[in-house]
PDB file of C-alpha atoms in Angstrom:
ATOM      1  CA  MET A  28     -32.196  54.346 -14.034  1.00 55.00           C
ATOM      2  CA  THR A  29     -34.609  51.666 -12.980  1.00 55.00           C
ATOM      3  CA  THR A  30     -34.263  49.205 -10.098  1.00 55.00           C
ATOM      4  CA  ARG A  31     -35.543  45.703 -10.178  1.00 63.00           C
ATOM      5  CA  ASN A  32     -37.713  44.577  -7.382  1.00 62.00           C
ATOM      6  CA  ALA A  33     -36.357  41.426  -5.814  1.00 63.00           C
ATOM      7  CA  GLY A  34     -39.839  40.248  -5.149  1.00 75.00           C
ATOM      8  CA  ASN A  35     -41.713  39.728  -1.991  1.00 87.00           C
ATOM      9  CA  PHE A  36     -39.927  36.490  -0.945  1.00 88.00           C
ATOM     10  CA  THR A  37     -39.948  35.907   2.807  1.00 92.00           C
ATOM     11  CA  PHE A  38     -37.776  33.279   4.347  1.00 93.00           C
ATOM     12  CA  THR A  39     -40.096  31.469   6.686  1.00 94.00           C
ATOM     13  CA  GLY A  40     -39.786  28.699   9.266  1.00 95.00           C
ATOM     14  CA  TRP A  41     -40.848  26.102   6.684  1.00 95.00           C
ATOM     15  CA  HIS A  42     -37.917  27.134   4.525  1.00 95.00           C
ATOM     16  CA  MET A  43     -35.557  26.755   7.415  1.00 96.00           C
ATOM     17  CA  LEU A  44     -37.072  23.332   8.195  1.00 97.00           C
ATOM     18  CA  GLY A  45     -36.357  22.290   4.568  1.00 97.00           C
ATOM     19  CA  VAL A  46     -32.755  23.507   4.768  1.00 97.00           C
ATOM     20  CA  ILE A  47     -32.177  21.624   8.061  1.00 97.00           C
ATOM     21  CA  GLY A  48     -33.875  18.485   6.659  1.00 97.00           C
ATOM     22  CA  LEU A  49     -31.654  18.534   3.519  1.00 97.00           C
ATOM     23  CA  PHE A  50     -28.493  19.217   5.545  1.00 97.00           C
ATOM     24  CA  PHE A  51     -29.044  16.440   8.120  1.00 97.00           C
ATOM     25  CA  GLY A  52     -30.524  14.092   5.480  1.00 97.00           C
ATOM     26  CA  THR A  53     -27.309  14.356   3.509  1.00 97.00           C
ATOM     27  CA  ILE A  54     -25.152  13.643   6.540  1.00 97.00           C
ATOM     28  CA  ILE A  55     -27.291  10.733   7.689  1.00 97.00           C
ATOM     29  CA  SER A  56     -27.364   9.278   4.184  1.00 97.00           C
ATOM     30  CA  VAL A  57     -23.562   9.457   3.937  1.00 97.00           C
ATOM     31  CA  ASN A  58     -23.177   7.850   7.405  1.00 97.00           C
ATOM     32  CA  PHE A  59     -25.489   4.952   6.397  1.00 96.00           C
ATOM     33  CA  TYR A  60     -23.508   4.457   3.166  1.00 96.00           C
ATOM     34  CA  MET A  61     -20.152   4.423   5.016  1.00 94.00           C
ATOM     35  CA  ALA A  62     -21.533   2.062   7.676  1.00 92.00           C
ATOM     36  CA  TYR A  63     -22.761  -0.339   4.926  1.00 91.00           C
ATOM     37  CA  GLN A  64     -19.361  -0.242   3.192  1.00 88.00           C
ATOM     38  CA  ALA A  65     -17.558  -0.914   6.465  1.00 84.00           C
ATOM     39  CA  VAL A  66     -19.697  -3.938   7.299  1.00 82.00           C
ATOM     40  CA  HIS A  67     -19.524  -5.397   3.791  1.00 81.00           C
ATOM     41  CA  SER A  68     -15.816  -5.003   3.071  1.00 78.00           C
ATOM     42  CA  TRP A  69     -12.572  -6.298   4.615  1.00 72.00           C
ATOM     43  CA  SER A  70     -12.760  -6.949   8.332  1.00 70.00           C
ATOM     44  CA  GLY A  71      -9.213  -5.887   9.007  1.00 72.00           C
ATOM     45  CA  LEU A  72      -8.407  -9.208  10.666  1.00 74.00           C
ATOM     46  CA  VAL A  73      -4.775 -10.135  10.286  1.00 75.00           C
ATOM     47  CA  VAL A  74      -4.495 -13.025  12.822  1.00 82.00           C
ATOM     48  CA  GLU A  75      -7.226 -14.967  14.578  1.00 85.00           C
ATOM     49  CA  ASN A  76      -5.525 -14.845  18.028  1.00 90.00           C
ATOM     50  CA  THR A  77      -2.948 -12.195  18.725  1.00 90.00           C
ATOM     51  CA  TYR A  78      -1.707 -13.968  21.853  1.00 92.00           C
ATOM     52  CA  VAL A  79      -0.929 -17.212  19.982  1.00 90.00           C
ATOM     53  CA  ALA A  80       0.702 -15.232  17.163  1.00 90.00           C
ATOM     54  CA  SER A  81       2.951 -13.377  19.631  1.00 90.00           C
ATOM     55  CA  GLN A  82       4.019 -16.711  21.176  1.00 90.00           C
ATOM     56  CA  GLN A  83       4.988 -18.088  17.725  1.00 91.00           C
ATOM     57  CA  PHE A  84       6.844 -14.954  16.597  1.00 92.00           C
ATOM     58  CA  ASN A  85      10.340 -15.911  17.781  1.00 91.00           C
ATOM     59  CA  ALA A  86      10.142 -19.386  16.244  1.00 89.00           C
ATOM     60  CA  LYS A  87       9.037 -17.797  12.911  1.00 88.00           C
ATOM     61  CA  VAL A  88      11.937 -15.311  12.991  1.00 91.00           C
ATOM     62  CA  ASN A  89      14.452 -18.111  13.671  1.00 90.00           C
ATOM     63  CA  GLU A  90      13.056 -20.206  10.792  1.00 89.00           C
ATOM     64  CA  ALA A  91      13.224 -17.205   8.493  1.00 88.00           C
ATOM     65  CA  LYS A  92      16.833 -16.603   9.337  1.00 90.00           C
ATOM     66  CA  GLN A  93      17.690 -20.257   8.666  1.00 90.00           C
ATOM     67  CA  LEU A  94      15.812 -20.280   5.394  1.00 88.00           C
ATOM     68  CA  ASN A  95      17.473 -17.042   4.279  1.00 87.00           C
ATOM     69  CA  ALA A  96      20.945 -18.427   5.146  1.00 88.00           C
ATOM     70  CA  SER A  97      20.316 -21.522   2.969  1.00 90.00           C
ATOM     71  CA  GLY A  98      20.542 -19.362  -0.190  1.00 89.00           C
ATOM     72  CA  MET A  99      17.602 -20.948  -1.920  1.00 91.00           C
ATOM     73  CA  THR A 100      15.818 -18.772  -4.401  1.00 91.00           C
ATOM     74  CA  ASN A 101      12.739 -19.067  -6.506  1.00 92.00           C
ATOM     75  CA  VAL A 102      11.381 -17.420  -9.605  1.00 94.00           C
ATOM     76  CA  LEU A 103       7.575 -17.136  -9.713  1.00 94.00           C
ATOM     77  CA  THR A 104       5.771 -16.769 -13.036  1.00 93.00           C
ATOM     78  CA  VAL A 105       2.007 -16.215 -12.923  1.00 92.00           C
ATOM     79  CA  THR A 106      -0.144 -15.889 -16.042  1.00 85.00           C
ATOM     80  CA  PRO A 107      -3.973 -15.723 -16.109  1.00 82.00           C
ATOM     81  CA  SER A 108      -4.016 -19.507 -16.633  1.00 88.00           C
ATOM     82  CA  LYS A 109      -0.880 -20.959 -15.066  1.00 92.00           C
ATOM     83  CA  ILE A 110       1.385 -20.727 -11.928  1.00 95.00           C
ATOM     84  CA  GLU A 111       5.047 -21.748 -12.315  1.00 96.00           C
ATOM     85  CA  ILE A 112       7.910 -21.762  -9.865  1.00 96.00           C
ATOM     86  CA  LEU A 113      11.587 -22.527 -10.426  1.00 96.00           C
ATOM     87  CA  ILE A 114      13.496 -23.275  -7.183  1.00 95.00           C
ATOM     88  CA  THR A 115      17.264 -23.316  -7.079  1.00 95.00           C
ATOM     89  CA  ASP A 116      19.902 -23.600  -4.337  1.00 92.00           C
ATOM     90  CA  ALA A 117      22.743 -21.196  -3.532  1.00 90.00           C
ATOM     91  CA  MET A 118      24.854 -22.734  -6.397  1.00 91.00           C
ATOM     92  CA  GLY A 119      22.048 -22.311  -8.938  1.00 90.00           C
ATOM     93  CA  GLN A 120      21.278 -26.046  -8.984  1.00 93.00           C
ATOM     94  CA  PRO A 121      17.617 -27.213  -9.142  1.00 94.00           C
ATOM     95  CA  VAL A 122      15.991 -28.130  -5.813  1.00 91.00           C
ATOM     96  CA  PHE A 123      13.764 -31.203  -5.601  1.00 93.00           C
ATOM     97  CA  ALA A 124      11.065 -30.851  -2.957  1.00 94.00           C
ATOM     98  CA  ASP A 125       8.391 -33.278  -1.805  1.00 95.00           C
ATOM     99  CA  GLU A 126       5.700 -30.608  -1.842  1.00 96.00           C
ATOM    100  CA  VAL A 127       5.537 -27.045  -3.206  1.00 97.00           C
ATOM    101  CA  PHE A 128       2.496 -24.901  -2.640  1.00 96.00           C
ATOM    102  CA  ALA A 129       1.495 -21.312  -3.134  1.00 96.00           C
ATOM    103  CA  ILE A 130      -1.089 -19.334  -1.183  1.00 96.00           C
ATOM    104  CA  PHE A 131      -2.584 -16.393  -3.042  1.00 95.00           C
ATOM    105  CA  LYS A 132      -4.113 -13.649  -0.951  1.00 93.00           C
ATOM    106  CA  ARG A 133      -5.598 -10.331  -1.936  1.00 90.00           C
ATOM    107  CA  PRO A 134      -4.037  -7.350  -0.131  1.00 87.00           C
ATOM    108  CA  VAL A 135      -7.502  -6.384   1.132  1.00 81.00           C
ATOM    109  CA  GLY A 136     -10.210  -8.925   1.719  1.00 77.00           C
ATOM    110  CA  ASP A 137     -10.123 -12.676   1.828  1.00 78.00           C
ATOM    111  CA  HIS A 138     -13.050 -13.849  -0.325  1.00 83.00           C
ATOM    112  CA  GLN A 139     -10.802 -14.682  -3.357  1.00 89.00           C
ATOM    113  CA  ASP A 140      -7.862 -16.265  -1.480  1.00 92.00           C
ATOM    114  CA  PHE A 141      -6.777 -19.733  -2.549  1.00 95.00           C
ATOM    115  CA  ARG A 142      -4.055 -22.324  -2.087  1.00 96.00           C
ATOM    116  CA  GLU A 143      -2.558 -24.447  -4.897  1.00 96.00           C
ATOM    117  CA  THR A 144      -0.171 -27.365  -4.689  1.00 96.00           C
ATOM    118  CA  LEU A 145       2.260 -27.334  -7.662  1.00 96.00           C
ATOM    119  CA  GLN A 146       3.273 -30.495  -9.473  1.00 97.00           C
ATOM    120  CA  PRO A 147       6.969 -31.261 -10.182  1.00 96.00           C
ATOM    121  CA  LEU A 148       7.994 -30.884 -13.842  1.00 95.00           C
ATOM    122  CA  GLY A 149      11.638 -31.745 -13.286  1.00 91.00           C
ATOM    123  CA  ARG A 150      14.863 -29.680 -12.935  1.00 92.00           C
ATOM    124  CA  GLY A 151      13.439 -27.591 -10.063  1.00 94.00           C
ATOM    125  CA  PHE A 152      10.325 -26.527 -12.020  1.00 95.00           C
ATOM    126  CA  TYR A 153       6.904 -26.843 -10.395  1.00 97.00           C
ATOM    127  CA  ALA A 154       3.619 -25.780 -12.014  1.00 97.00           C
ATOM    128  CA  VAL A 155      -0.127 -26.000 -11.929  1.00 96.00           C
ATOM    129  CA  GLU A 156      -2.807 -24.802 -14.341  1.00 95.00           C
ATOM    130  CA  ARG A 157      -5.101 -22.453 -12.530  1.00 93.00           C
ATOM    131  CA  THR A 158      -7.103 -19.406 -13.565  1.00 91.00           C
ATOM    132  CA  VAL A 159      -5.739 -16.428 -11.609  1.00 92.00           C
ATOM    133  CA  GLN A 160      -7.885 -13.321 -11.766  1.00 90.00           C
ATOM    134  CA  GLY A 161      -6.232 -10.055 -12.661  1.00 88.00           C
ATOM    135  CA  GLY A 162      -5.177  -7.613 -10.002  1.00 89.00           C
ATOM    136  CA  HIS A 163      -2.846  -7.462  -7.061  1.00 92.00           C
ATOM    137  CA  TRP A 164      -1.919 -10.539  -5.009  1.00 94.00           C
ATOM    138  CA  ILE A 165       0.363 -11.435  -2.091  1.00 94.00           C
ATOM    139  CA  VAL A 166       1.826 -14.863  -2.825  1.00 96.00           C
ATOM    140  CA  ASP A 167       3.329 -17.071  -0.086  1.00 95.00           C
ATOM    141  CA  ILE A 168       5.432 -19.855  -1.554  1.00 96.00           C
ATOM    142  CA  SER A 169       6.547 -22.802   0.530  1.00 95.00           C
ATOM    143  CA  ALA A 170       8.551 -25.954  -0.324  1.00 95.00           C
ATOM    144  CA  LEU A 171       8.806 -28.961   1.957  1.00 95.00           C
ATOM    145  CA  LYS A 172      11.360 -31.741   1.965  1.00 94.00           C
ATOM    146  CA  ASP A 173      11.150 -34.684   4.425  1.00 94.00           C
ATOM    147  CA  GLY A 174       8.454 -32.847   6.325  1.00 91.00           C
ATOM    148  CA  SER A 175      10.562 -29.697   6.915  1.00 92.00           C
ATOM    149  CA  ARG A 176      10.149 -26.362   5.182  1.00 93.00           C
ATOM    150  CA  ILE A 177      13.178 -25.641   2.954  1.00 93.00           C
ATOM    151  CA  LEU A 178      11.854 -22.520   1.290  1.00 94.00           C
ATOM    152  CA  HIS A 179       9.397 -19.832   2.281  1.00 93.00           C
ATOM    153  CA  HIS A 180       9.027 -16.685   0.244  1.00 92.00           C
ATOM    154  CA  SER A 181       6.386 -13.983   0.078  1.00 93.00           C
ATOM    155  CA  GLN A 182       6.020 -11.434  -2.665  1.00 94.00           C
ATOM    156  CA  ARG A 183       3.456  -9.044  -3.995  1.00 94.00           C
ATOM    157  CA  ILE A 184       2.583  -9.425  -7.659  1.00 94.00           C
ATOM    158  CA  ALA A 185       0.214  -7.929 -10.177  1.00 91.00           C
ATOM    159  CA  VAL A 186      -1.499 -10.171 -12.656  1.00 89.00           C
ATOM    160  CA  MET A 187      -2.444  -8.278 -15.799  1.00 82.00           C
ATOM    161  CA  GLY A 188      -5.977  -8.762 -16.941  1.00 68.00           C
ATOM    162  CA  GLU A 189      -9.423  -7.810 -15.822  1.00 56.00           C
ATOM    163  CA  ALA A 190      -9.830  -7.738 -12.003  1.00 46.00           C
ATOM    164  CA  ARG A 191     -13.169  -9.069 -10.784  1.00 47.00           C
TER     165      ARG A 191
END
Protein backbone atom coordinates (compact mmCIF):
# COMPACT_ATOMS: atom_id res chain seq x y z
CA MET A 1 0.00 0.00 0.00
CA THR A 2 1.32 3.40 -0.95
CA THR A 3 0.69 6.66 0.85
CA ARG A 4 0.38 9.96 -0.91
CA ASN A 5 2.52 12.81 0.20
CA ALA A 6 0.39 15.83 1.03
CA GLY A 7 3.17 18.05 -0.15
CA ASN A 8 5.37 20.43 1.60
CA PHE A 9 2.74 23.17 2.13
CA THR A 10 3.42 25.39 5.11
CA PHE A 11 0.79 27.77 6.38
CA THR A 12 2.69 31.01 6.88
CA GLY A 13 1.89 34.42 8.28
CA TRP A 14 1.16 35.70 4.75
CA HIS A 15 -1.55 33.06 4.38
CA MET A 16 -3.06 34.12 7.70
CA LEU A 17 -2.95 37.77 6.59
CA GLY A 18 -4.86 36.78 3.43
CA VAL A 19 -7.51 34.88 5.42
CA ILE A 20 -7.97 37.81 7.83
CA GLY A 21 -8.11 40.27 4.91
CA LEU A 22 -10.81 38.23 3.12
CA PHE A 23 -12.79 37.76 6.33
CA PHE A 24 -12.85 41.41 7.36
CA GLY A 25 -13.13 42.59 3.76
CA THR A 26 -16.35 40.60 3.40
CA ILE A 27 -17.76 42.01 6.63
CA ILE A 28 -16.82 45.59 5.76
CA SER A 29 -18.24 45.24 2.23
CA VAL A 30 -21.56 43.95 3.58
CA ASN A 31 -21.67 46.80 6.13
CA PHE A 32 -21.10 49.41 3.42
CA TYR A 33 -23.81 47.83 1.26
CA MET A 34 -26.31 47.80 4.14
CA ALA A 35 -25.46 51.41 5.07
CA TYR A 36 -26.01 52.48 1.45
CA GLN A 37 -29.38 50.71 1.33
CA ALA A 38 -30.45 52.30 4.62
CA VAL A 39 -29.60 55.81 3.44
CA HIS A 40 -31.21 55.44 0.00
CA SER A 41 -34.47 53.73 1.00
CA TRP A 42 -37.46 54.67 3.18
CA SER A 43 -36.67 56.99 6.05
CA GLY A 44 -39.22 55.42 8.38
CA LEU A 45 -40.84 58.83 8.97
CA VAL A 46 -44.54 58.47 9.80
CA VAL A 47 -45.34 61.98 11.07
CA GLU A 48 -43.31 65.18 10.86
CA ASN A 49 -43.89 66.20 14.48
CA THR A 50 -44.93 63.58 17.03
CA TYR A 51 -45.98 66.19 19.60
CA VAL A 52 -48.44 67.86 17.20
CA ALA A 53 -49.74 64.45 16.09
CA SER A 54 -50.37 63.45 19.71
CA GLN A 55 -52.31 66.68 20.31
CA GLN A 56 -54.53 65.99 17.29
CA PHE A 57 -55.16 62.35 18.13
CA ASN A 58 -58.36 62.73 20.20
CA ALA A 59 -59.96 65.02 17.61
CA LYS A 60 -59.20 62.48 14.87
CA VAL A 61 -60.68 59.64 16.93
CA ASN A 62 -63.89 61.62 17.54
CA GLU A 63 -64.17 62.47 13.84
CA ALA A 64 -63.66 58.81 12.91
CA LYS A 65 -66.42 57.74 15.32
CA GLN A 66 -68.84 60.28 13.84
CA LEU A 67 -68.00 59.31 10.26
CA ASN A 68 -68.38 55.63 11.08
CA ALA A 69 -71.77 56.25 12.69
CA SER A 70 -73.02 58.04 9.55
CA GLY A 71 -73.12 54.71 7.70
CA MET A 72 -71.63 56.06 4.49
CA THR A 73 -69.76 53.54 2.40
CA ASN A 74 -67.65 53.64 -0.70
CA VAL A 75 -66.55 51.22 -3.36
CA LEU A 76 -63.14 51.93 -4.82
CA THR A 77 -62.18 50.59 -8.24
CA VAL A 78 -58.63 51.12 -9.48
CA THR A 79 -57.36 50.02 -12.86
CA PRO A 80 -53.96 50.86 -14.33
CA SER A 81 -55.55 53.85 -16.10
CA LYS A 82 -58.54 54.97 -14.00
CA ILE A 83 -59.69 55.59 -10.41
CA GLU A 84 -63.41 55.31 -9.63
CA ILE A 85 -65.34 55.68 -6.37
CA LEU A 86 -69.02 55.09 -5.64
CA ILE A 87 -70.23 56.74 -2.42
CA THR A 88 -73.55 55.76 -0.83
CA ASP A 89 -75.27 56.59 2.45
CA ALA A 90 -76.62 54.14 5.04
CA MET A 91 -79.78 53.58 2.93
CA GLY A 92 -77.77 52.80 -0.23
CA GLN A 93 -78.62 56.15 -1.83
CA PRO A 94 -75.93 58.04 -3.77
CA VAL A 95 -74.06 60.78 -1.92
CA PHE A 96 -73.31 64.08 -3.60
CA ALA A 97 -70.13 65.71 -2.31
CA ASP A 98 -68.52 69.02 -3.17
CA GLU A 99 -65.06 67.45 -3.37
CA VAL A 100 -63.79 63.87 -3.43
CA PHE A 101 -60.09 63.10 -3.42
CA ALA A 102 -57.87 60.08 -3.00
CA ILE A 103 -54.32 60.02 -1.68
CA PHE A 104 -52.26 57.05 -2.89
CA LYS A 105 -49.29 56.12 -0.73
CA ARG A 106 -46.83 53.26 -1.05
CA PRO A 107 -46.57 51.14 2.11
CA VAL A 108 -42.83 51.82 2.15
CA GLY A 109 -41.33 54.97 0.73
CA ASP A 110 -42.93 58.17 -0.44
CA HIS A 111 -41.35 58.94 -3.81
CA GLN A 112 -44.39 57.65 -5.78
CA ASP A 113 -47.17 59.07 -3.56
CA PHE A 114 -49.80 61.23 -5.23
CA ARG A 115 -53.16 62.94 -4.64
CA GLU A 116 -56.00 63.02 -7.16
CA THR A 117 -59.26 64.97 -7.07
CA LEU A 118 -62.07 62.93 -8.61
CA GLN A 119 -64.70 64.48 -10.83
CA PRO A 120 -68.43 63.82 -10.26
CA LEU A 121 -70.11 61.58 -12.84
CA GLY A 122 -73.55 61.59 -11.20
CA ARG A 123 -75.45 59.14 -8.96
CA GLY A 124 -72.64 59.06 -6.37
CA PHE A 125 -69.92 58.10 -8.88
CA TYR A 126 -66.63 59.99 -8.97
CA ALA A 127 -63.72 59.23 -11.28
CA VAL A 128 -60.48 60.47 -12.76
CA GLU A 129 -58.24 59.09 -15.48
CA ARG A 130 -54.80 58.52 -14.03
CA THR A 131 -52.06 56.00 -14.65
CA VAL A 132 -51.58 54.00 -11.47
CA GLN A 133 -48.45 51.88 -11.37
CA GLY A 134 -48.78 48.26 -10.38
CA GLY A 135 -48.06 47.13 -6.87
CA HIS A 136 -49.38 47.72 -3.37
CA TRP A 137 -50.92 51.04 -2.32
CA ILE A 138 -52.59 52.50 0.75
CA VAL A 139 -55.47 54.69 -0.45
CA ASP A 140 -57.00 57.41 1.75
CA ILE A 141 -60.37 58.54 0.36
CA SER A 142 -62.03 61.72 1.61
CA ALA A 143 -65.28 63.42 0.61
CA LEU A 144 -66.17 66.97 1.63
CA LYS A 145 -69.59 68.64 1.70
CA ASP A 146 -69.98 72.31 2.70
CA GLY A 147 -66.38 72.36 3.94
CA SER A 148 -66.82 69.40 6.31
CA ARG A 149 -65.56 65.90 5.81
CA ILE A 150 -68.45 63.47 5.32
CA LEU A 151 -66.39 60.42 4.42
CA HIS A 152 -62.89 59.22 5.24
CA HIS A 153 -61.79 55.72 4.43
CA SER A 154 -58.38 54.06 4.14
CA GLN A 155 -57.72 50.75 2.50
CA ARG A 156 -54.79 48.79 1.16
CA ILE A 157 -55.06 47.65 -2.44
CA ALA A 158 -52.98 45.83 -5.02
CA VAL A 159 -52.99 47.10 -8.59
CA MET A 160 -52.17 44.31 -10.97
CA GLY A 161 -49.52 45.13 -13.49
CA GLU A 162 -45.83 45.76 -13.56
CA ALA A 163 -44.51 47.55 -10.47
CA ARG A 164 -41.84 50.13 -11.18
